[in-house]
Amino acid sequence: MLTLLLAAGLIGRAQPALDAVSPAAISAHVRFLSDDLLEGRYSGSRGHAIAERYVIAQLSALGLQPAGEGGGWLQQVALRQVATAGSSFEIDKLALADAIIAGDGGTARDIEGALQFAGYGLPGDIPSDMRGKIAVVLSGAPESLPPTQRAIASSNGAKLERLQKAGAVAEIVLTTEELDKRRPWAMAKRNFRDGETFAADALPPMPVVLASLPDSARIKTATRARLHLVQQVRAYDSANVIALLPGASPETIVYSAHLDHHGICEPGAKDPICNGAIDNATGIAEMVEIAHGFSRLPDRQRSILFIAVTAEELGLHGSAWFARHPTVPKERLIADLNLDQLLPSGPVRELVLRGAELSTLEDHVRAAAGELGIAIGPDPVPEQNFYARSDQFNFAKIGVPSACLWQGFGGDPKQEAAFKDFRAHRYHQPSDEWLPGYDWDAAAQMARVELLVGVSLLTGPRPQWR
């Protein structure tokens, strides 16, 4: 019944906003942000700074107000890049040269201890006393959990906190066959090529070793490990872009999308730039056009905040920084709609809730989808654990109902094939480029869905956690 009440007249109220969303504009935003001129938009880089200025220019032209630090558009995020060149790792005195070693930003030191298996690192998996031991955990979470709960349980940050409380001194993460299929080891090594980056106020409690699938099998039968840890720490800043479209009420709807990508992937290669066109210039393009739509609505009962966050690819650090240091009081934030990984491969026939079902935000989503004739479907790729891998997760952690709506396949084998092809041949690779053949009408359709959810939130009941 609530969904029907929310839907009543929704499109009529939103028509000027929906009409403002332009497929050509979305395509143009993506084309610029993915250009090699921006060198892959690595956090803190010159290319990222150019992207920041581009987003500011677009939102300023629409009449939005700066909502960053000190009355400006930006919120600086203090980052620490921790490289571990010269480190080594061995089990039972056998060196594992292929392991990825992520430091903790602390001192160089040797860590040695008995191995203790701790399942998936969930509360019931960890022995109560792990003092001085090196924890061995499986990546991800059990398949038996529902998709969103499984994604939340997969967060390694939460696992590290539990392990530290139990007394562990380091963590080894085993690669499972499932993880190896969706994130090949070569991709993992490329993502860690410069070490790992953390927010300056949230360094991890212990070092982490990521093991390949073959090495994971060896570790399962080992008894002791030794980590020779060498760390080089580089301090630098990047920035979130934050803009506000004021409404009659200080209660605020949030739209977020990440501005950064992986930068120059392979220096010296023929095509070294990881452009990041789909992931996530499309999310930023959607956000700008959604702001365009809301700027056409003369009466807005609630305010709308737009955040282009940095350092998502490095560990969701930009959104986590905002969550810890909000420029708008968090009590005013009623919901977050995060925009990530849009693949405009065909018409939107089905939406995947991805977190909306955890709160009554789902009612607003269903109302908007119903008016547009779009079905709600199950997550077709629950093993991807998307809910914990993008910025909506950090809003949820501070109590803001959040979702990252996703375009389902809708029973269309062509869209499923396009997604699988993208993940295999473009995702986080130099071939992830703007293409004229993408369905930019479908991209605009997805932006209108997200916009209509926001229009429902302008006047509907404030979402509550279930």
Coordinates of C-alpha atoms in Angstrom, one line a residue:
M1 CA 0.0 0.0 0.0
L2 CA 2.8 2.5 0.9
T3 CA 4.5 1.8 -2.5
L4 CA 1.2 2.7 -4.3
L5 CA 0.8 5.9 -2.3
L6 CA 4.3 6.9 -3.0
A7 CA 3.9 6.3 -6.7
A8 CA 0.7 8.3 -7.1
G9 CA 1.5 11.1 -9.6
L10 CA 5.2 10.6 -9.3
I11 CA 6.0 11.0 -13.0
G12 CA 3.7 14.1 -13.2
R13 CA 5.7 15.8 -10.5
A14 CA 9.0 14.8 -12.0
Q15 CA 8.4 15.5 -15.7
P16 CA 10.5 18.7 -16.0
A17 CA 13.3 16.8 -14.3
L18 CA 13.0 13.7 -16.4
D19 CA 12.9 15.7 -19.6
A20 CA 16.2 17.5 -18.7
V21 CA 18.2 14.3 -18.7
S22 CA 20.1 14.0 -22.0
P23 CA 21.7 10.9 -23.5
A24 CA 24.0 13.1 -25.5
A25 CA 25.2 14.9 -22.4
I26 CA 25.9 11.7 -20.5
S27 CA 27.9 10.4 -23.5
A28 CA 29.8 13.7 -23.6
H29 CA 30.6 13.7 -19.9
V30 CA 31.9 10.1 -20.2
R31 CA 33.9 10.9 -23.3
F32 CA 35.8 13.7 -21.6
L33 CA 36.3 12.0 -18.2
S34 CA 37.7 8.9 -19.9
D35 CA 40.0 10.7 -22.2
D36 CA 43.7 9.8 -21.9
L37 CA 44.4 13.5 -21.2
L38 CA 43.2 12.7 -17.6
E39 CA 45.7 9.8 -17.3
G40 CA 43.2 7.5 -15.7
R41 CA 42.2 9.9 -12.9
Y42 CA 44.4 8.3 -10.2
S43 CA 43.5 9.9 -6.8
G44 CA 45.7 12.9 -6.0
S45 CA 47.0 13.1 -9.6
R46 CA 46.9 16.0 -12.0
G47 CA 44.3 14.1 -14.1
H48 CA 42.1 13.7 -11.0
A49 CA 42.4 17.4 -10.3
I50 CA 41.2 18.1 -13.9
A51 CA 38.2 15.9 -13.3
E52 CA 37.4 17.7 -10.1
R53 CA 37.4 21.0 -11.9
Y54 CA 35.2 19.6 -14.6
V55 CA 32.6 18.4 -12.2
I56 CA 32.7 21.7 -10.3
A57 CA 32.1 23.6 -13.5
Q58 CA 29.2 21.4 -14.5
L59 CA 27.4 21.6 -11.1
S60 CA 28.1 25.3 -10.7
A61 CA 26.5 26.0 -14.1
L62 CA 23.4 24.2 -12.9
G63 CA 23.1 26.6 -9.9
L64 CA 24.3 24.2 -7.2
Q65 CA 26.1 25.6 -4.2
P66 CA 29.5 24.5 -2.9
A67 CA 29.2 22.3 0.2
G68 CA 32.8 21.2 0.9
E69 CA 35.2 22.5 3.4
G70 CA 35.3 26.2 4.3
G71 CA 32.5 27.1 2.0
G72 CA 34.3 25.7 -1.1
W73 CA 33.6 22.8 -3.5
L74 CA 36.3 20.5 -2.2
Q75 CA 36.9 18.3 0.8
Q76 CA 40.5 17.3 1.1
V77 CA 41.1 13.6 2.0
A78 CA 44.5 12.8 3.6
L79 CA 45.9 9.6 2.2
R80 CA 48.9 7.4 2.9
Q81 CA 50.3 5.1 0.2
V82 CA 52.1 2.2 1.7
A83 CA 54.5 0.3 -0.6
T84 CA 56.2 -2.9 0.6
A85 CA 59.0 -3.4 -1.9
G86 CA 61.7 -5.5 -0.3
S87 CA 59.3 -7.4 2.0
S88 CA 59.1 -11.2 1.9
F89 CA 56.8 -13.9 3.2
E90 CA 57.4 -17.6 4.0
I91 CA 55.4 -20.5 5.4
D92 CA 57.2 -23.3 7.2
K93 CA 60.5 -21.8 5.9
L94 CA 59.3 -21.9 2.3
A95 CA 59.3 -18.5 0.5
L96 CA 56.2 -17.6 -1.3
A97 CA 57.5 -15.0 -3.9
D98 CA 54.1 -14.5 -5.6
A99 CA 52.3 -13.2 -2.5
I100 CA 50.9 -9.7 -2.3
I101 CA 52.0 -8.0 0.9
A102 CA 49.9 -5.0 2.2
G103 CA 51.5 -3.1 5.0
D104 CA 49.9 -1.1 7.9
G105 CA 51.8 2.1 7.5
G106 CA 53.9 1.4 10.6
T107 CA 57.5 0.3 11.2
A108 CA 59.6 -2.2 9.3
R109 CA 59.7 -5.4 11.3
D110 CA 59.6 -9.2 11.3
I111 CA 56.4 -10.9 12.3
E112 CA 56.5 -14.6 13.0
G113 CA 54.0 -16.9 14.6
A114 CA 51.8 -19.9 14.4
L115 CA 49.0 -20.0 11.8
Q116 CA 45.4 -20.1 13.1
F117 CA 42.6 -20.8 10.6
A118 CA 39.7 -18.4 11.3
G119 CA 37.1 -19.4 8.6
Y120 CA 35.7 -16.4 6.8
G121 CA 36.7 -14.1 9.7
L122 CA 33.1 -13.8 10.9
P123 CA 32.3 -13.5 14.6
G124 CA 31.6 -17.2 15.1
D125 CA 34.7 -18.3 13.1
I126 CA 37.4 -16.6 15.1
P127 CA 38.9 -18.3 18.2
S128 CA 38.6 -16.1 21.3
D129 CA 42.4 -16.1 22.0
M130 CA 44.6 -15.5 19.0
R131 CA 47.4 -13.7 20.8
G132 CA 50.6 -13.6 18.8
K133 CA 49.1 -15.7 16.0
I134 CA 48.8 -15.1 12.3
A135 CA 45.2 -15.5 11.2
V136 CA 44.4 -17.4 8.0
V137 CA 41.0 -16.4 6.6
L138 CA 39.0 -17.3 3.4
S139 CA 38.2 -14.4 1.1
G140 CA 34.6 -13.4 0.8
A141 CA 31.8 -14.9 2.8
P142 CA 29.6 -18.1 2.8
E143 CA 27.4 -18.6 -0.3
S144 CA 24.5 -19.5 2.0
L145 CA 24.0 -15.9 3.0
P146 CA 21.6 -13.6 1.0
P147 CA 23.4 -11.5 -1.5
T148 CA 23.6 -8.1 0.4
Q149 CA 24.4 -9.8 3.7
R150 CA 27.0 -11.8 2.0
A151 CA 28.6 -8.7 0.6
I152 CA 28.6 -7.0 4.0
A153 CA 30.2 -10.1 5.6
S154 CA 32.9 -10.0 2.9
S155 CA 34.3 -6.7 4.1
N156 CA 37.9 -7.3 5.2
G157 CA 38.0 -4.2 7.3
A158 CA 35.5 -5.7 9.7
K159 CA 37.4 -8.9 9.7
L160 CA 40.6 -7.1 10.7
E161 CA 38.9 -5.4 13.6
R162 CA 37.7 -8.7 14.9
L163 CA 41.1 -10.3 14.5
Q164 CA 42.8 -7.5 16.2
K165 CA 40.5 -7.8 19.2
A166 CA 41.3 -11.5 19.5
G167 CA 45.0 -10.7 19.5
A168 CA 46.2 -11.6 16.0
V169 CA 49.3 -9.9 14.6
A170 CA 48.8 -10.4 10.9
E171 CA 46.3 -11.7 8.4
I172 CA 46.6 -14.1 5.4
V173 CA 43.7 -14.0 3.0
L174 CA 43.3 -17.2 1.0
T175 CA 42.1 -17.0 -2.6
T176 CA 39.1 -19.2 -3.3
E177 CA 38.3 -20.7 -6.7
E178 CA 35.3 -18.4 -7.0
L179 CA 37.4 -15.3 -6.3
D180 CA 40.1 -16.4 -8.8
K181 CA 37.5 -16.7 -11.5
R182 CA 36.0 -13.2 -11.1
R183 CA 39.3 -11.5 -10.1
P184 CA 42.2 -13.2 -11.8
W185 CA 45.5 -13.1 -9.9
A186 CA 47.1 -10.9 -12.6
M187 CA 44.4 -8.3 -12.0
A188 CA 45.0 -8.4 -8.2
K189 CA 48.7 -7.9 -8.7
R190 CA 48.1 -5.0 -11.1
N191 CA 45.7 -3.3 -8.6
F192 CA 48.5 -3.6 -5.9
R193 CA 51.3 -2.5 -8.2
D194 CA 51.9 0.7 -6.2
G195 CA 51.2 -0.8 -2.8
E196 CA 48.0 0.0 -0.9
T197 CA 46.5 3.3 0.1
F198 CA 44.7 4.2 3.3
A199 CA 43.1 7.2 4.8
A200 CA 45.5 8.9 7.3
D201 CA 43.0 8.6 10.1
A202 CA 42.2 4.9 9.4
L203 CA 45.3 2.9 9.0
P204 CA 44.7 -0.9 9.2
P205 CA 45.4 -2.6 12.5
M206 CA 47.8 -5.2 11.0
P207 CA 49.6 -6.2 7.8
V208 CA 47.7 -8.4 5.3
V209 CA 49.1 -11.0 2.9
L210 CA 47.1 -12.0 -0.1
A211 CA 47.9 -15.5 -1.4
S212 CA 47.3 -16.8 -4.9
L213 CA 45.2 -19.9 -5.5
P214 CA 48.1 -22.3 -5.7
D215 CA 49.8 -20.8 -2.6
S216 CA 46.5 -20.8 -0.7
A217 CA 46.4 -24.6 -1.0
R218 CA 50.0 -24.8 0.5
I219 CA 49.1 -22.5 3.3
K220 CA 46.1 -24.6 4.4
T221 CA 48.5 -27.4 5.5
A222 CA 51.2 -25.1 7.0
T223 CA 51.8 -24.5 10.7
R224 CA 54.0 -21.3 10.9
A225 CA 54.7 -18.2 8.9
R226 CA 57.2 -15.4 8.9
L227 CA 56.7 -12.0 7.4
H228 CA 59.7 -9.7 6.8
L229 CA 57.9 -6.3 6.4
V230 CA 59.5 -3.3 4.8
Q231 CA 57.4 -0.2 4.3
Q232 CA 57.7 3.0 2.4
V233 CA 54.9 5.6 3.2
R234 CA 54.0 8.5 0.9
A235 CA 51.6 11.1 2.3
Y236 CA 49.4 12.9 -0.2
D237 CA 45.9 14.5 -0.6
S238 CA 43.1 14.0 -3.0
A239 CA 39.6 15.6 -2.9
N240 CA 35.9 14.9 -2.8
V241 CA 33.7 17.4 -4.8
I242 CA 30.6 18.3 -2.8
A243 CA 27.7 20.4 -4.0
L244 CA 24.2 21.2 -2.6
L245 CA 20.9 21.9 -4.2
P246 CA 19.0 23.5 -1.3
G247 CA 15.4 22.6 -0.6
A248 CA 12.8 23.9 1.8
S249 CA 13.9 21.4 4.5
P250 CA 17.5 20.8 5.7
E251 CA 16.8 17.0 5.4
T252 CA 19.0 15.9 2.6
I253 CA 19.0 13.2 -0.1
V254 CA 22.5 12.1 -1.2
Y255 CA 23.7 11.1 -4.6
S256 CA 27.2 9.8 -4.7
A257 CA 29.6 8.5 -7.4
H258 CA 33.3 7.9 -7.5
L259 CA 35.5 10.2 -9.6
D260 CA 38.8 8.3 -9.4
H261 CA 40.2 5.3 -11.3
H262 CA 43.4 3.4 -11.6
G263 CA 45.6 5.9 -13.4
I264 CA 48.5 4.7 -15.5
C265 CA 48.3 0.9 -15.3
E266 CA 51.5 -0.2 -17.1
P267 CA 54.1 2.5 -17.6
G268 CA 55.8 2.1 -20.9
A269 CA 53.2 -0.1 -22.4
K270 CA 51.7 0.7 -25.8
D271 CA 48.3 1.6 -24.2
P272 CA 49.1 2.2 -20.5
I273 CA 46.1 4.2 -19.4
C274 CA 43.3 2.6 -17.4
N275 CA 40.7 5.0 -18.7
G276 CA 37.8 4.1 -16.4
A277 CA 35.1 5.1 -18.8
I278 CA 32.4 2.7 -17.6
D279 CA 33.9 2.4 -14.1
N280 CA 33.1 5.1 -13.2
A281 CA 32.8 8.0 -15.5
T282 CA 29.3 6.8 -16.2
G283 CA 28.3 7.2 -12.6
I284 CA 29.6 10.8 -12.5
A285 CA 27.9 11.5 -15.8
E286 CA 24.6 10.1 -14.4
M287 CA 25.0 12.2 -11.3
V288 CA 25.6 15.5 -13.2
E289 CA 22.5 14.8 -15.3
I290 CA 20.4 14.0 -12.2
A291 CA 21.5 17.3 -10.7
H292 CA 20.5 18.9 -14.0
G293 CA 17.0 17.3 -13.6
F294 CA 16.5 18.4 -10.0
S295 CA 17.6 22.0 -10.9
R296 CA 14.5 22.1 -13.2
L297 CA 12.1 21.4 -10.3
P298 CA 10.9 24.7 -8.8
D299 CA 9.7 23.3 -5.5
R300 CA 12.0 20.9 -3.6
Q301 CA 10.8 20.0 -0.1
R302 CA 14.1 18.4 0.8
S303 CA 17.7 19.3 -0.1
I304 CA 19.9 17.2 -2.4
L305 CA 23.6 16.7 -1.9
F306 CA 25.9 15.5 -4.7
I307 CA 29.3 14.0 -3.9
A308 CA 31.9 13.0 -6.4
V309 CA 34.2 11.0 -4.1
T310 CA 37.8 10.2 -4.5
A311 CA 39.9 7.0 -3.7
E312 CA 37.0 4.5 -4.2
E313 CA 39.3 2.3 -6.2
L314 CA 41.9 2.4 -3.4
G315 CA 39.5 1.2 -0.7
L316 CA 36.4 3.5 -0.5
H317 CA 38.5 6.1 1.3
G318 CA 36.8 9.2 0.0
S319 CA 33.3 8.2 1.1
A320 CA 34.7 6.9 4.4
W321 CA 36.4 10.2 5.0
F322 CA 33.1 12.1 4.4
A323 CA 31.3 9.7 6.7
R324 CA 33.8 10.4 9.5
H325 CA 34.1 14.1 8.7
P326 CA 30.7 15.1 7.1
T327 CA 30.4 18.7 5.8
V328 CA 26.7 18.3 6.2
P329 CA 25.5 17.0 9.6
K330 CA 24.9 13.3 9.2
E331 CA 21.6 13.6 11.1
R332 CA 20.2 15.5 8.1
L333 CA 21.2 12.7 5.6
I334 CA 18.1 10.6 4.9
A335 CA 19.3 8.3 2.1
D336 CA 22.2 7.7 -0.2
L337 CA 21.8 6.6 -3.8
N338 CA 25.2 5.6 -5.1
L339 CA 26.0 5.4 -8.8
D340 CA 28.6 2.9 -9.9
Q341 CA 29.4 0.5 -12.8
L342 CA 26.7 1.5 -15.2
L343 CA 27.1 -0.6 -18.4
P344 CA 24.8 1.0 -21.1
S345 CA 24.3 -2.2 -23.1
G346 CA 20.6 -2.1 -23.6
P347 CA 17.2 -0.9 -22.3
V348 CA 16.6 -1.0 -18.6
R349 CA 13.9 -3.7 -18.0
E350 CA 15.0 -4.8 -14.5
L351 CA 16.4 -3.2 -11.4
V352 CA 18.5 -5.0 -8.7
L353 CA 17.9 -3.4 -5.3
R354 CA 21.5 -3.9 -3.9
G355 CA 20.9 -2.6 -0.4
A356 CA 17.6 -0.9 -0.8
E357 CA 15.8 -3.9 0.6
L358 CA 17.6 -3.3 4.0
S359 CA 15.4 -0.3 4.6
T360 CA 12.1 1.3 3.5
L361 CA 14.2 3.0 0.8
E362 CA 13.0 -0.1 -1.1
D363 CA 9.4 1.4 -1.2
H364 CA 10.7 4.5 -3.0
V365 CA 12.6 2.4 -5.5
R366 CA 9.6 0.1 -6.2
A367 CA 7.4 3.2 -6.6
A368 CA 9.7 4.7 -9.2
A369 CA 10.3 1.4 -11.0
G370 CA 6.6 0.7 -11.1
E371 CA 5.7 4.0 -12.7
L372 CA 8.3 3.4 -15.3
G373 CA 7.3 -0.1 -16.0
I374 CA 10.6 -1.6 -14.8
A375 CA 10.6 -4.9 -12.9
I376 CA 12.6 -5.6 -9.7
G377 CA 14.8 -8.7 -10.0
P378 CA 17.3 -10.7 -8.0
D379 CA 21.0 -10.0 -8.2
P380 CA 22.2 -12.2 -11.1
V381 CA 25.9 -12.1 -9.9
P382 CA 25.7 -12.3 -6.0
E383 CA 29.3 -13.6 -5.9
Q384 CA 30.5 -10.1 -6.9
N385 CA 29.7 -8.8 -3.4
F386 CA 29.0 -5.4 -4.9
Y387 CA 27.2 -3.9 -1.9
A388 CA 30.4 -3.8 0.2
R389 CA 32.6 -2.8 -2.7
S390 CA 31.3 0.7 -3.4
D391 CA 30.6 3.9 -1.6
Q392 CA 27.1 3.3 -0.4
F393 CA 28.6 0.9 2.2
N394 CA 30.2 3.8 4.1
F395 CA 26.9 5.7 4.3
A396 CA 25.2 2.6 5.6
K397 CA 27.9 2.2 8.3
I398 CA 26.9 5.6 9.7
G399 CA 23.2 4.8 9.7
V400 CA 22.1 6.3 6.4
P401 CA 19.9 3.9 4.4
S402 CA 21.7 3.4 1.1
A403 CA 21.6 1.5 -2.1
C404 CA 23.6 1.1 -5.3
L405 CA 20.8 0.3 -7.8
W406 CA 22.0 -1.9 -10.7
Q407 CA 20.6 -2.7 -14.1
G408 CA 19.7 -6.4 -14.2
F409 CA 19.8 -8.5 -17.3
G410 CA 16.0 -8.8 -17.5
G411 CA 16.2 -12.2 -19.1
D412 CA 18.1 -10.7 -22.1
P413 CA 21.1 -13.0 -23.0
K414 CA 22.7 -10.2 -25.0
Q415 CA 22.9 -8.0 -21.9
E416 CA 24.3 -10.8 -19.8
A417 CA 26.9 -11.5 -22.5
A418 CA 27.8 -7.8 -22.7
F419 CA 28.4 -7.8 -18.9
K420 CA 30.5 -10.9 -19.0
D421 CA 32.5 -9.5 -22.0
F422 CA 33.1 -6.2 -20.1
R423 CA 34.3 -7.9 -17.0
A424 CA 36.6 -10.2 -18.9
H425 CA 38.0 -7.8 -21.4
R426 CA 37.5 -4.2 -20.3
Y427 CA 37.0 -3.9 -16.5
H428 CA 40.1 -2.2 -14.9
Q429 CA 41.9 -2.5 -18.2
P430 CA 43.1 0.0 -20.8
S431 CA 40.4 -1.2 -23.2
D432 CA 37.8 0.4 -20.8
E433 CA 37.1 3.3 -23.1
W434 CA 34.2 5.5 -24.3
L435 CA 32.5 3.9 -27.3
P436 CA 29.9 5.5 -29.5
G437 CA 28.2 2.1 -29.8
Y438 CA 27.2 2.1 -26.2
D439 CA 23.4 2.6 -25.7
W440 CA 23.4 6.2 -24.3
D441 CA 19.6 6.2 -24.4
A442 CA 19.8 3.3 -21.9
A443 CA 22.2 5.3 -19.8
A444 CA 19.8 8.2 -19.7
Q445 CA 17.0 5.8 -18.8
M446 CA 18.9 4.5 -15.8
A447 CA 19.6 8.1 -14.7
R448 CA 15.9 8.9 -14.9
V449 CA 15.1 5.8 -12.7
E450 CA 17.6 7.1 -10.1
L451 CA 16.2 10.6 -10.4
L452 CA 12.6 9.4 -9.9
V453 CA 13.6 7.6 -6.7
G454 CA 14.9 10.9 -5.5
V455 CA 11.7 12.7 -6.4
S456 CA 9.8 10.2 -4.3
L457 CA 12.2 10.9 -1.5
L458 CA 11.6 14.6 -1.8
T459 CA 8.1 14.3 -0.2
G460 CA 7.8 10.7 1.0
P461 CA 8.5 9.3 4.4
R462 CA 12.1 9.3 5.6
P463 CA 13.5 5.8 5.0
Q464 CA 13.9 3.6 8.1
W465 CA 16.1 0.6 8.6
R466 CA 14.4 -2.8 8.6

